[in-house]
């Protein structure tokens, strides 16, 4: 497939890109800083430099034209609530609408364990804007006719990949970014993950088997 990864220089995205390229996909990685081009190319992807905060509908259409799939791995990084809403909510929703218009039917959203309208984050907490943004974006995606999958990894670590996760856990734990990348690569062309929210921790079940359990 032709896959566009939004947030292409993020830690998870940089780990996912070589896995997707190795699987035979053609990967475009959307980045804001042109100085990151070399890292993207080393990861096996084609860098596309643009600022998603400034894109209108036409800009999103141009960005996703020709794509078969979109992987949303972008994030404002917290700190500025207005920017968080602009990227994690408004930008994400705009990308979904453009994906629909451009025929990029496969859409994989990287969210987080516990995301949703009942996230329970206190409005005074610095994480609130992100939790609200992800809840809105995830909810919007679920209302589209795209072939969507929402990934809900728990607390992200820099540990080495184990290739094993737990999709049955009731509470959030931790999981390595490398394993999250492997989950992206696993689910992107698996129809049995369409229309599902896969929350997961590190675990004992091989990824290919675990995502089938849901």
PDB file of C-alpha atoms in Angstrom, residues 82-172:
ATOM      1  CA  UNK A  82      -4.502  25.621  22.092  1.00  0.00           C
ATOM      2  CA  UNK A  83      -1.852  23.915  19.966  1.00  0.00           C
ATOM      3  CA  UNK A  84      -2.868  20.529  21.376  1.00  0.00           C
ATOM      4  CA  UNK A  85      -6.467  21.046  20.257  1.00  0.00           C
ATOM      5  CA  UNK A  86      -5.257  22.356  16.895  1.00  0.00           C
ATOM      6  CA  UNK A  87      -3.097  19.299  16.184  1.00  0.00           C
ATOM      7  CA  UNK A  88      -4.500  16.359  18.134  1.00  0.00           C
ATOM      8  CA  UNK A  89      -8.164  17.152  17.590  1.00  0.00           C
ATOM      9  CA  UNK A  90      -8.667  19.514  14.655  1.00  0.00           C
ATOM     10  CA  UNK A  91      -5.741  18.287  12.563  1.00  0.00           C
ATOM     11  CA  UNK A  92      -6.594  14.657  13.137  1.00  0.00           C
ATOM     12  CA  UNK A  93     -10.241  15.182  12.192  1.00  0.00           C
ATOM     13  CA  UNK A  94      -9.240  17.157   9.092  1.00  0.00           C
ATOM     14  CA  UNK A  95      -6.987  14.279   8.035  1.00  0.00           C
ATOM     15  CA  UNK A  96      -9.854  11.795   8.408  1.00  0.00           C
ATOM     16  CA  UNK A  97     -12.137  13.907   6.254  1.00  0.00           C
ATOM     17  CA  UNK A  98      -9.420  14.246   3.610  1.00  0.00           C
ATOM     18  CA  UNK A  99      -8.744  10.501   3.752  1.00  0.00           C
ATOM     19  CA  UNK A 100     -12.397   9.918   2.953  1.00  0.00           C
ATOM     20  CA  UNK A 101     -12.348  12.380   0.069  1.00  0.00           C
ATOM     21  CA  UNK A 102      -9.121  10.965  -1.362  1.00  0.00           C
ATOM     22  CA  UNK A 103     -10.053   7.295  -1.065  1.00  0.00           C
ATOM     23  CA  UNK A 104      -7.434   6.492   1.573  1.00  0.00           C
ATOM     24  CA  UNK A 105      -9.809   4.072   3.215  1.00  0.00           C
ATOM     25  CA  UNK A 106      -7.408   2.502   5.726  1.00  0.00           C
ATOM     26  CA  UNK A 107      -6.824   4.688   8.775  1.00  0.00           C
ATOM     27  CA  UNK A 108      -4.777   3.707  11.826  1.00  0.00           C
ATOM     28  CA  UNK A 109      -4.937   6.089  14.772  1.00  0.00           C
ATOM     29  CA  UNK A 110      -2.337   5.948  17.541  1.00  0.00           C
ATOM     30  CA  UNK A 111      -4.249   6.955  20.661  1.00  0.00           C
ATOM     31  CA  UNK A 112      -3.624   5.816  24.236  1.00  0.00           C
ATOM     32  CA  UNK A 113      -4.871   3.320  26.794  1.00  0.00           C
ATOM     33  CA  UNK A 114      -7.934   4.766  28.532  1.00  0.00           C
ATOM     34  CA  UNK A 115      -8.761   7.310  25.831  1.00  0.00           C
ATOM     35  CA  UNK A 116     -12.407   8.263  25.454  1.00  0.00           C
ATOM     36  CA  UNK A 117     -15.088  10.693  26.617  1.00  0.00           C
ATOM     37  CA  UNK A 118     -14.904   9.191  30.128  1.00  0.00           C
ATOM     38  CA  UNK A 119     -11.119   9.616  30.387  1.00  0.00           C
ATOM     39  CA  UNK A 120     -11.470  11.055  33.884  1.00  0.00           C
ATOM     40  CA  UNK A 121      -8.631  13.572  33.582  1.00  0.00           C
ATOM     41  CA  UNK A 122      -9.106  16.627  35.782  1.00  0.00           C
ATOM     42  CA  UNK A 123      -9.549  19.869  33.800  1.00  0.00           C
ATOM     43  CA  UNK A 124      -6.761  21.385  35.892  1.00  0.00           C
ATOM     44  CA  UNK A 125      -4.365  18.644  34.799  1.00  0.00           C
ATOM     45  CA  UNK A 126      -1.930  19.537  32.016  1.00  0.00           C
ATOM     46  CA  UNK A 127      -2.938  16.309  30.252  1.00  0.00           C
ATOM     47  CA  UNK A 128      -6.592  17.412  29.982  1.00  0.00           C
ATOM     48  CA  UNK A 129      -6.367  19.105  26.572  1.00  0.00           C
ATOM     49  CA  UNK A 130      -4.690  16.031  25.111  1.00  0.00           C
ATOM     50  CA  UNK A 131      -7.245  13.667  26.655  1.00  0.00           C
ATOM     51  CA  UNK A 132     -10.108  15.800  25.336  1.00  0.00           C
ATOM     52  CA  UNK A 133      -8.506  16.048  21.894  1.00  0.00           C
ATOM     53  CA  UNK A 134      -7.937  12.319  21.584  1.00  0.00           C
ATOM     54  CA  UNK A 135     -11.468  11.579  22.793  1.00  0.00           C
ATOM     55  CA  UNK A 136     -12.917  13.869  20.133  1.00  0.00           C
ATOM     56  CA  UNK A 137     -10.661  12.577  17.363  1.00  0.00           C
ATOM     57  CA  UNK A 138     -11.236   8.914  18.213  1.00  0.00           C
ATOM     58  CA  UNK A 139     -14.979   9.447  18.428  1.00  0.00           C
ATOM     59  CA  UNK A 140     -15.027  11.224  15.079  1.00  0.00           C
ATOM     60  CA  UNK A 141     -13.032   8.431  13.449  1.00  0.00           C
ATOM     61  CA  UNK A 142     -15.459   5.828  14.743  1.00  0.00           C
ATOM     62  CA  UNK A 143     -18.276   7.746  13.072  1.00  0.00           C
ATOM     63  CA  UNK A 144     -16.671   7.683   9.632  1.00  0.00           C
ATOM     64  CA  UNK A 145     -16.979   4.952   7.021  1.00  0.00           C
ATOM     65  CA  UNK A 146     -13.202   4.541   6.879  1.00  0.00           C
ATOM     66  CA  UNK A 147     -11.635   1.161   7.622  1.00  0.00           C
ATOM     67  CA  UNK A 148     -10.275   2.362  10.938  1.00  0.00           C
ATOM     68  CA  UNK A 149      -8.313   0.857  13.789  1.00  0.00           C
ATOM     69  CA  UNK A 150      -7.502   2.788  16.958  1.00  0.00           C
ATOM     70  CA  UNK A 151      -4.445   1.688  18.912  1.00  0.00           C
ATOM     71  CA  UNK A 152      -4.380   2.354  22.635  1.00  0.00           C
ATOM     72  CA  UNK A 153      -0.871   1.643  23.920  1.00  0.00           C
ATOM     73  CA  UNK A 154      -0.216   2.159  27.612  1.00  0.00           C
ATOM     74  CA  UNK A 155       2.723   4.092  29.075  1.00  0.00           C
ATOM     75  CA  UNK A 156       5.466   4.251  26.450  1.00  0.00           C
ATOM     76  CA  UNK A 157       9.020   3.152  27.220  1.00  0.00           C
ATOM     77  CA  UNK A 158      12.287   2.992  25.324  1.00  0.00           C
ATOM     78  CA  UNK A 159      12.813  -0.671  26.155  1.00  0.00           C
ATOM     79  CA  UNK A 160      13.855  -3.142  23.491  1.00  0.00           C
ATOM     80  CA  UNK A 161      10.972  -4.755  21.592  1.00  0.00           C
ATOM     81  CA  UNK A 162       9.667  -8.072  22.858  1.00  0.00           C
ATOM     82  CA  UNK A 163       7.252  -8.761  20.019  1.00  0.00           C
ATOM     83  CA  UNK A 164       4.633  -9.638  22.625  1.00  0.00           C
ATOM     84  CA  UNK A 165       1.710  -7.650  24.018  1.00  0.00           C
ATOM     85  CA  UNK A 166      -1.410  -8.046  26.162  1.00  0.00           C
ATOM     86  CA  UNK A 167      -4.693  -6.831  24.654  1.00  0.00           C
ATOM     87  CA  UNK A 168      -6.804  -8.221  27.509  1.00  0.00           C
ATOM     88  CA  UNK A 169      -5.537  -6.055  30.383  1.00  0.00           C
ATOM     89  CA  UNK A 170      -8.099  -4.019  32.318  1.00  0.00           C
ATOM     90  CA  UNK A 171      -5.570  -1.433  33.502  1.00  0.00           C
ATOM     91  CA  UNK A 172      -2.806   0.501  31.808  1.00  0.00           C
TER      92      UNK A 172
END
